[in-house]
Amino acid sequence: MITLMLMLATPAYTVPPGLAEVAGLQGCWRVSGQVQGKDSPAIARGQWHLGRRYFTLQLRAIGSDPYEASITYGAGEQPRAIGSFFLDTTGGLYEPSLGLGELEQGGFVQRYRFSDATYLNRFTRTGTGWRWTITEQTKGKPTSVFADYQLRAASCRGMRFDY
């Protein structure tokens, strides 16, 4: 009885606009594109966690170079803000991969700052899919395209992720 009263007293959680846009990545995706100029086919899956307070996008390369990443997104301080934490198999003892970003026209953007470069991850809706571009802004060098992916909706059947 007390639990029911506490549940009724707690206001319902409303997903803020920034996180709601990220949730457009919900489901499974076939990914085509390049990383540093090399073809990098992959699969991806997006799903909610912890009562729709966090959203996780997982990416796994299916080509010859093994790679897997998991990005967990959460609401920022402002309604249109988005925070994230990027984990991947090339990680290590780097500074934390904390991303900060916000909604923008047709999608959202995240910035990951490291000691030697900033990586700008931009997700833009393209019809029923997404385009995910990552640009590298290295100190003292011109900005370059690190990765450029196209995400197309797919069945989750047979897709496997380790995280």
PDB file of C-alpha atoms in Angstrom:
ATOM      1  CA  MET A   1       0.000   0.000   0.000  1.00  0.00           C
ATOM      2  CA  ILE A   2       2.803   2.429   0.897  1.00  0.00           C
ATOM      3  CA  THR A   3       4.588   1.633  -2.372  1.00  0.00           C
ATOM      4  CA  LEU A   4       1.439   2.432  -4.329  1.00  0.00           C
ATOM      5  CA  MET A   5       1.049   5.742  -2.501  1.00  0.00           C
ATOM      6  CA  LEU A   6       4.685   6.665  -3.227  1.00  0.00           C
ATOM      7  CA  MET A   7       4.243   5.792  -6.908  1.00  0.00           C
ATOM      8  CA  LEU A   8       1.172   7.991  -7.117  1.00  0.00           C
ATOM      9  CA  ALA A   9       3.001  10.850  -5.361  1.00  0.00           C
ATOM     10  CA  THR A  10       5.931  10.778  -7.806  1.00  0.00           C
ATOM     11  CA  PRO A  11       5.321  12.936 -10.884  1.00  0.00           C
ATOM     12  CA  ALA A  12       5.422  11.067 -14.196  1.00  0.00           C
ATOM     13  CA  TYR A  13       8.706  11.382 -16.032  1.00  0.00           C
ATOM     14  CA  THR A  14       8.501  13.288 -19.309  1.00  0.00           C
ATOM     15  CA  VAL A  15      11.280  12.716 -21.830  1.00  0.00           C
ATOM     16  CA  PRO A  16      12.855  16.128 -22.617  1.00  0.00           C
ATOM     17  CA  PRO A  17      13.044  17.261 -26.285  1.00  0.00           C
ATOM     18  CA  GLY A  18      16.778  16.580 -26.678  1.00  0.00           C
ATOM     19  CA  LEU A  19      16.533  13.000 -25.508  1.00  0.00           C
ATOM     20  CA  ALA A  20      13.304  12.476 -27.473  1.00  0.00           C
ATOM     21  CA  GLU A  21      15.190  13.318 -30.702  1.00  0.00           C
ATOM     22  CA  VAL A  22      17.961  10.832 -29.857  1.00  0.00           C
ATOM     23  CA  ALA A  23      15.245   8.187 -29.418  1.00  0.00           C
ATOM     24  CA  GLY A  24      14.613   8.414 -33.161  1.00  0.00           C
ATOM     25  CA  LEU A  25      17.493   5.917 -33.261  1.00  0.00           C
ATOM     26  CA  GLN A  26      15.368   3.287 -31.489  1.00  0.00           C
ATOM     27  CA  GLY A  27      15.427  -0.118 -33.157  1.00  0.00           C
ATOM     28  CA  CYS A  28      17.998  -1.822 -35.343  1.00  0.00           C
ATOM     29  CA  TRP A  29      19.998  -0.409 -38.229  1.00  0.00           C
ATOM     30  CA  ARG A  30      22.219  -1.546 -41.098  1.00  0.00           C
ATOM     31  CA  VAL A  31      25.139   0.836 -41.289  1.00  0.00           C
ATOM     32  CA  SER A  32      27.213   1.622 -44.361  1.00  0.00           C
ATOM     33  CA  GLY A  33      29.978   4.140 -44.641  1.00  0.00           C
ATOM     34  CA  GLN A  34      33.621   4.841 -44.059  1.00  0.00           C
ATOM     35  CA  VAL A  35      35.973   5.433 -41.153  1.00  0.00           C
ATOM     36  CA  GLN A  36      39.130   7.341 -42.070  1.00  0.00           C
ATOM     37  CA  GLY A  37      38.428   6.641 -45.744  1.00  0.00           C
ATOM     38  CA  LYS A  38      38.044   2.872 -45.320  1.00  0.00           C
ATOM     39  CA  ASP A  39      34.731   1.028 -45.824  1.00  0.00           C
ATOM     40  CA  SER A  40      33.287   0.070 -42.461  1.00  0.00           C
ATOM     41  CA  PRO A  41      30.002  -1.875 -42.620  1.00  0.00           C
ATOM     42  CA  ALA A  42      28.269  -2.241 -39.275  1.00  0.00           C
ATOM     43  CA  ILE A  43      25.031  -2.898 -37.443  1.00  0.00           C
ATOM     44  CA  ALA A  44      23.507  -0.720 -34.742  1.00  0.00           C
ATOM     45  CA  ARG A  45      20.767  -0.936 -32.141  1.00  0.00           C
ATOM     46  CA  GLY A  46      19.154   1.833 -30.112  1.00  0.00           C
ATOM     47  CA  GLN A  47      17.083   1.223 -26.998  1.00  0.00           C
ATOM     48  CA  TRP A  48      15.739   2.890 -23.862  1.00  0.00           C
ATOM     49  CA  HIS A  49      16.948   2.109 -20.340  1.00  0.00           C
ATOM     50  CA  LEU A  50      16.005   3.029 -16.764  1.00  0.00           C
ATOM     51  CA  GLY A  51      12.477   4.229 -17.333  1.00  0.00           C
ATOM     52  CA  ARG A  52      13.271   6.186 -20.538  1.00  0.00           C
ATOM     53  CA  ARG A  53      15.807   8.340 -18.690  1.00  0.00           C
ATOM     54  CA  TYR A  54      18.735   7.015 -20.745  1.00  0.00           C
ATOM     55  CA  PHE A  55      19.031   5.867 -24.336  1.00  0.00           C
ATOM     56  CA  THR A  56      21.852   3.641 -25.603  1.00  0.00           C
ATOM     57  CA  LEU A  57      23.088   3.274 -29.171  1.00  0.00           C
ATOM     58  CA  GLN A  58      25.307   0.261 -29.812  1.00  0.00           C
ATOM     59  CA  LEU A  59      27.409  -0.096 -32.952  1.00  0.00           C
ATOM     60  CA  ARG A  60      29.287  -3.220 -34.075  1.00  0.00           C
ATOM     61  CA  ALA A  61      31.475  -3.444 -37.174  1.00  0.00           C
ATOM     62  CA  ILE A  62      30.771  -6.486 -39.327  1.00  0.00           C
ATOM     63  CA  GLY A  63      33.755  -6.058 -41.632  1.00  0.00           C
ATOM     64  CA  SER A  64      37.281  -7.400 -41.210  1.00  0.00           C
ATOM     65  CA  ASP A  65      38.285  -4.838 -38.554  1.00  0.00           C
ATOM     66  CA  PRO A  66      36.675  -5.681 -35.199  1.00  0.00           C
ATOM     67  CA  TYR A  67      35.094  -2.691 -33.458  1.00  0.00           C
ATOM     68  CA  GLU A  68      32.227  -2.109 -31.069  1.00  0.00           C
ATOM     69  CA  ALA A  69      30.908   1.013 -29.361  1.00  0.00           C
ATOM     70  CA  SER A  70      28.172   1.877 -26.907  1.00  0.00           C
ATOM     71  CA  ILE A  71      26.951   5.453 -26.471  1.00  0.00           C
ATOM     72  CA  THR A  72      24.595   6.230 -23.617  1.00  0.00           C
ATOM     73  CA  TYR A  73      22.643   9.479 -23.889  1.00  0.00           C
ATOM     74  CA  GLY A  74      20.900  11.387 -21.131  1.00  0.00           C
ATOM     75  CA  ALA A  75      19.077  14.663 -20.772  1.00  0.00           C
ATOM     76  CA  GLY A  76      21.096  17.830 -20.368  1.00  0.00           C
ATOM     77  CA  GLU A  77      20.453  20.689 -17.981  1.00  0.00           C
ATOM     78  CA  GLN A  78      18.325  22.527 -20.550  1.00  0.00           C
ATOM     79  CA  PRO A  79      15.432  20.796 -22.396  1.00  0.00           C
ATOM     80  CA  ARG A  80      17.254  20.801 -25.778  1.00  0.00           C
ATOM     81  CA  ALA A  81      20.606  19.735 -24.305  1.00  0.00           C
ATOM     82  CA  ILE A  82      21.959  16.190 -24.550  1.00  0.00           C
ATOM     83  CA  GLY A  83      24.792  14.555 -22.636  1.00  0.00           C
ATOM     84  CA  SER A  84      26.459  11.251 -23.458  1.00  0.00           C
ATOM     85  CA  PHE A  85      29.154   8.805 -22.501  1.00  0.00           C
ATOM     86  CA  PHE A  86      31.047   7.040 -25.325  1.00  0.00           C
ATOM     87  CA  LEU A  87      32.570   3.610 -24.678  1.00  0.00           C
ATOM     88  CA  ASP A  88      34.348   1.623 -27.356  1.00  0.00           C
ATOM     89  CA  THR A  89      36.779  -1.212 -27.933  1.00  0.00           C
ATOM     90  CA  THR A  90      39.621   1.168 -28.833  1.00  0.00           C
ATOM     91  CA  GLY A  91      39.199   2.942 -25.508  1.00  0.00           C
ATOM     92  CA  GLY A  92      41.796   2.802 -22.840  1.00  0.00           C
ATOM     93  CA  LEU A  93      43.221   5.173 -20.330  1.00  0.00           C
ATOM     94  CA  TYR A  94      41.986   8.249 -22.173  1.00  0.00           C
ATOM     95  CA  GLU A  95      40.185  11.117 -20.546  1.00  0.00           C
ATOM     96  CA  PRO A  96      36.493  10.338 -20.018  1.00  0.00           C
ATOM     97  CA  SER A  97      34.577  10.342 -23.299  1.00  0.00           C
ATOM     98  CA  LEU A  98      31.869  12.687 -22.096  1.00  0.00           C
ATOM     99  CA  GLY A  99      29.868  14.302 -24.859  1.00  0.00           C
ATOM    100  CA  LEU A 100      27.846  17.464 -24.630  1.00  0.00           C
ATOM    101  CA  GLY A 101      25.527  18.656 -27.325  1.00  0.00           C
ATOM    102  CA  GLU A 102      22.087  19.761 -28.297  1.00  0.00           C
ATOM    103  CA  LEU A 103      19.315  19.567 -30.831  1.00  0.00           C
ATOM    104  CA  GLU A 104      19.892  21.187 -34.186  1.00  0.00           C
ATOM    105  CA  GLN A 105      17.888  21.407 -37.390  1.00  0.00           C
ATOM    106  CA  GLY A 106      16.987  17.858 -38.457  1.00  0.00           C
ATOM    107  CA  GLY A 107      18.866  16.049 -35.697  1.00  0.00           C
ATOM    108  CA  PHE A 108      21.409  16.536 -32.934  1.00  0.00           C
ATOM    109  CA  VAL A 109      25.114  17.011 -32.323  1.00  0.00           C
ATOM    110  CA  GLN A 110      27.581  15.853 -29.635  1.00  0.00           C
ATOM    111  CA  ARG A 111      31.115  17.106 -28.933  1.00  0.00           C
ATOM    112  CA  TYR A 112      33.750  14.878 -27.356  1.00  0.00           C
ATOM    113  CA  ARG A 113      36.841  16.818 -26.242  1.00  0.00           C
ATOM    114  CA  PHE A 114      40.163  15.085 -25.770  1.00  0.00           C
ATOM    115  CA  SER A 115      43.572  16.595 -25.027  1.00  0.00           C
ATOM    116  CA  ASP A 116      44.625  16.511 -28.702  1.00  0.00           C
ATOM    117  CA  ALA A 117      41.320  16.862 -30.610  1.00  0.00           C
ATOM    118  CA  THR A 118      37.574  17.392 -30.494  1.00  0.00           C
ATOM    119  CA  TYR A 119      35.289  14.927 -32.254  1.00  0.00           C
ATOM    120  CA  LEU A 120      31.996  16.367 -33.455  1.00  0.00           C
ATOM    121  CA  ASN A 121      29.314  13.668 -33.889  1.00  0.00           C
ATOM    122  CA  ARG A 122      26.374  14.906 -35.952  1.00  0.00           C
ATOM    123  CA  PHE A 123      23.216  12.840 -36.476  1.00  0.00           C
ATOM    124  CA  THR A 124      20.893  14.109 -39.213  1.00  0.00           C
ATOM    125  CA  ARG A 125      17.622  12.504 -40.287  1.00  0.00           C
ATOM    126  CA  THR A 126      17.566  11.345 -43.916  1.00  0.00           C
ATOM    127  CA  GLY A 127      14.125  10.073 -44.909  1.00  0.00           C
ATOM    128  CA  THR A 128      13.522   7.026 -42.708  1.00  0.00           C
ATOM    129  CA  GLY A 129      17.180   6.726 -41.726  1.00  0.00           C
ATOM    130  CA  TRP A 130      20.031   8.771 -40.344  1.00  0.00           C
ATOM    131  CA  ARG A 131      23.372  10.140 -41.451  1.00  0.00           C
ATOM    132  CA  TRP A 132      26.052  10.081 -38.753  1.00  0.00           C
ATOM    133  CA  THR A 133      29.157  12.113 -39.483  1.00  0.00           C
ATOM    134  CA  ILE A 134      32.151  12.449 -37.195  1.00  0.00           C
ATOM    135  CA  THR A 135      34.599  15.257 -37.827  1.00  0.00           C
ATOM    136  CA  GLU A 136      37.974  15.491 -36.146  1.00  0.00           C
ATOM    137  CA  GLN A 137      39.211  18.899 -35.077  1.00  0.00           C
ATOM    138  CA  THR A 138      42.887  18.436 -34.205  1.00  0.00           C
ATOM    139  CA  LYS A 139      44.768  21.383 -32.755  1.00  0.00           C
ATOM    140  CA  GLY A 140      46.815  23.118 -35.434  1.00  0.00           C
ATOM    141  CA  LYS A 141      45.299  21.127 -38.334  1.00  0.00           C
ATOM    142  CA  PRO A 142      42.277  21.629 -40.593  1.00  0.00           C
ATOM    143  CA  THR A 143      39.052  19.860 -39.632  1.00  0.00           C
ATOM    144  CA  SER A 144      38.732  16.465 -41.328  1.00  0.00           C
ATOM    145  CA  VAL A 145      36.040  13.825 -41.748  1.00  0.00           C
ATOM    146  CA  PHE A 146      36.796  10.933 -39.416  1.00  0.00           C
ATOM    147  CA  ALA A 147      33.690   8.836 -40.213  1.00  0.00           C
ATOM    148  CA  ASP A 148      30.590   9.108 -42.368  1.00  0.00           C
ATOM    149  CA  TYR A 149      27.795   6.561 -41.882  1.00  0.00           C
ATOM    150  CA  GLN A 150      24.341   5.966 -43.338  1.00  0.00           C
ATOM    151  CA  LEU A 151      21.901   4.164 -41.020  1.00  0.00           C
ATOM    152  CA  ARG A 152      18.966   2.303 -42.592  1.00  0.00           C
ATOM    153  CA  ALA A 153      16.233   0.605 -40.540  1.00  0.00           C
ATOM    154  CA  ALA A 154      16.604  -3.182 -40.292  1.00  0.00           C
ATOM    155  CA  SER A 155      15.238  -6.181 -38.449  1.00  0.00           C
ATOM    156  CA  CYS A 156      16.987  -6.991 -35.170  1.00  0.00           C
ATOM    157  CA  ARG A 157      16.830 -10.695 -35.987  1.00  0.00           C
ATOM    158  CA  GLY A 158      20.286 -12.231 -35.872  1.00  0.00           C
ATOM    159  CA  MET A 159      22.003  -9.081 -34.588  1.00  0.00           C
ATOM    160  CA  ARG A 160      24.290  -9.642 -31.618  1.00  0.00           C
ATOM    161  CA  PHE A 161      25.941  -7.087 -29.369  1.00  0.00           C
ATOM    162  CA  ASP A 162      28.387  -7.816 -26.546  1.00  0.00           C
ATOM    163  CA  TYR A 163      27.547  -4.896 -24.279  1.00  0.00           C
TER     164      TYR A 163
END
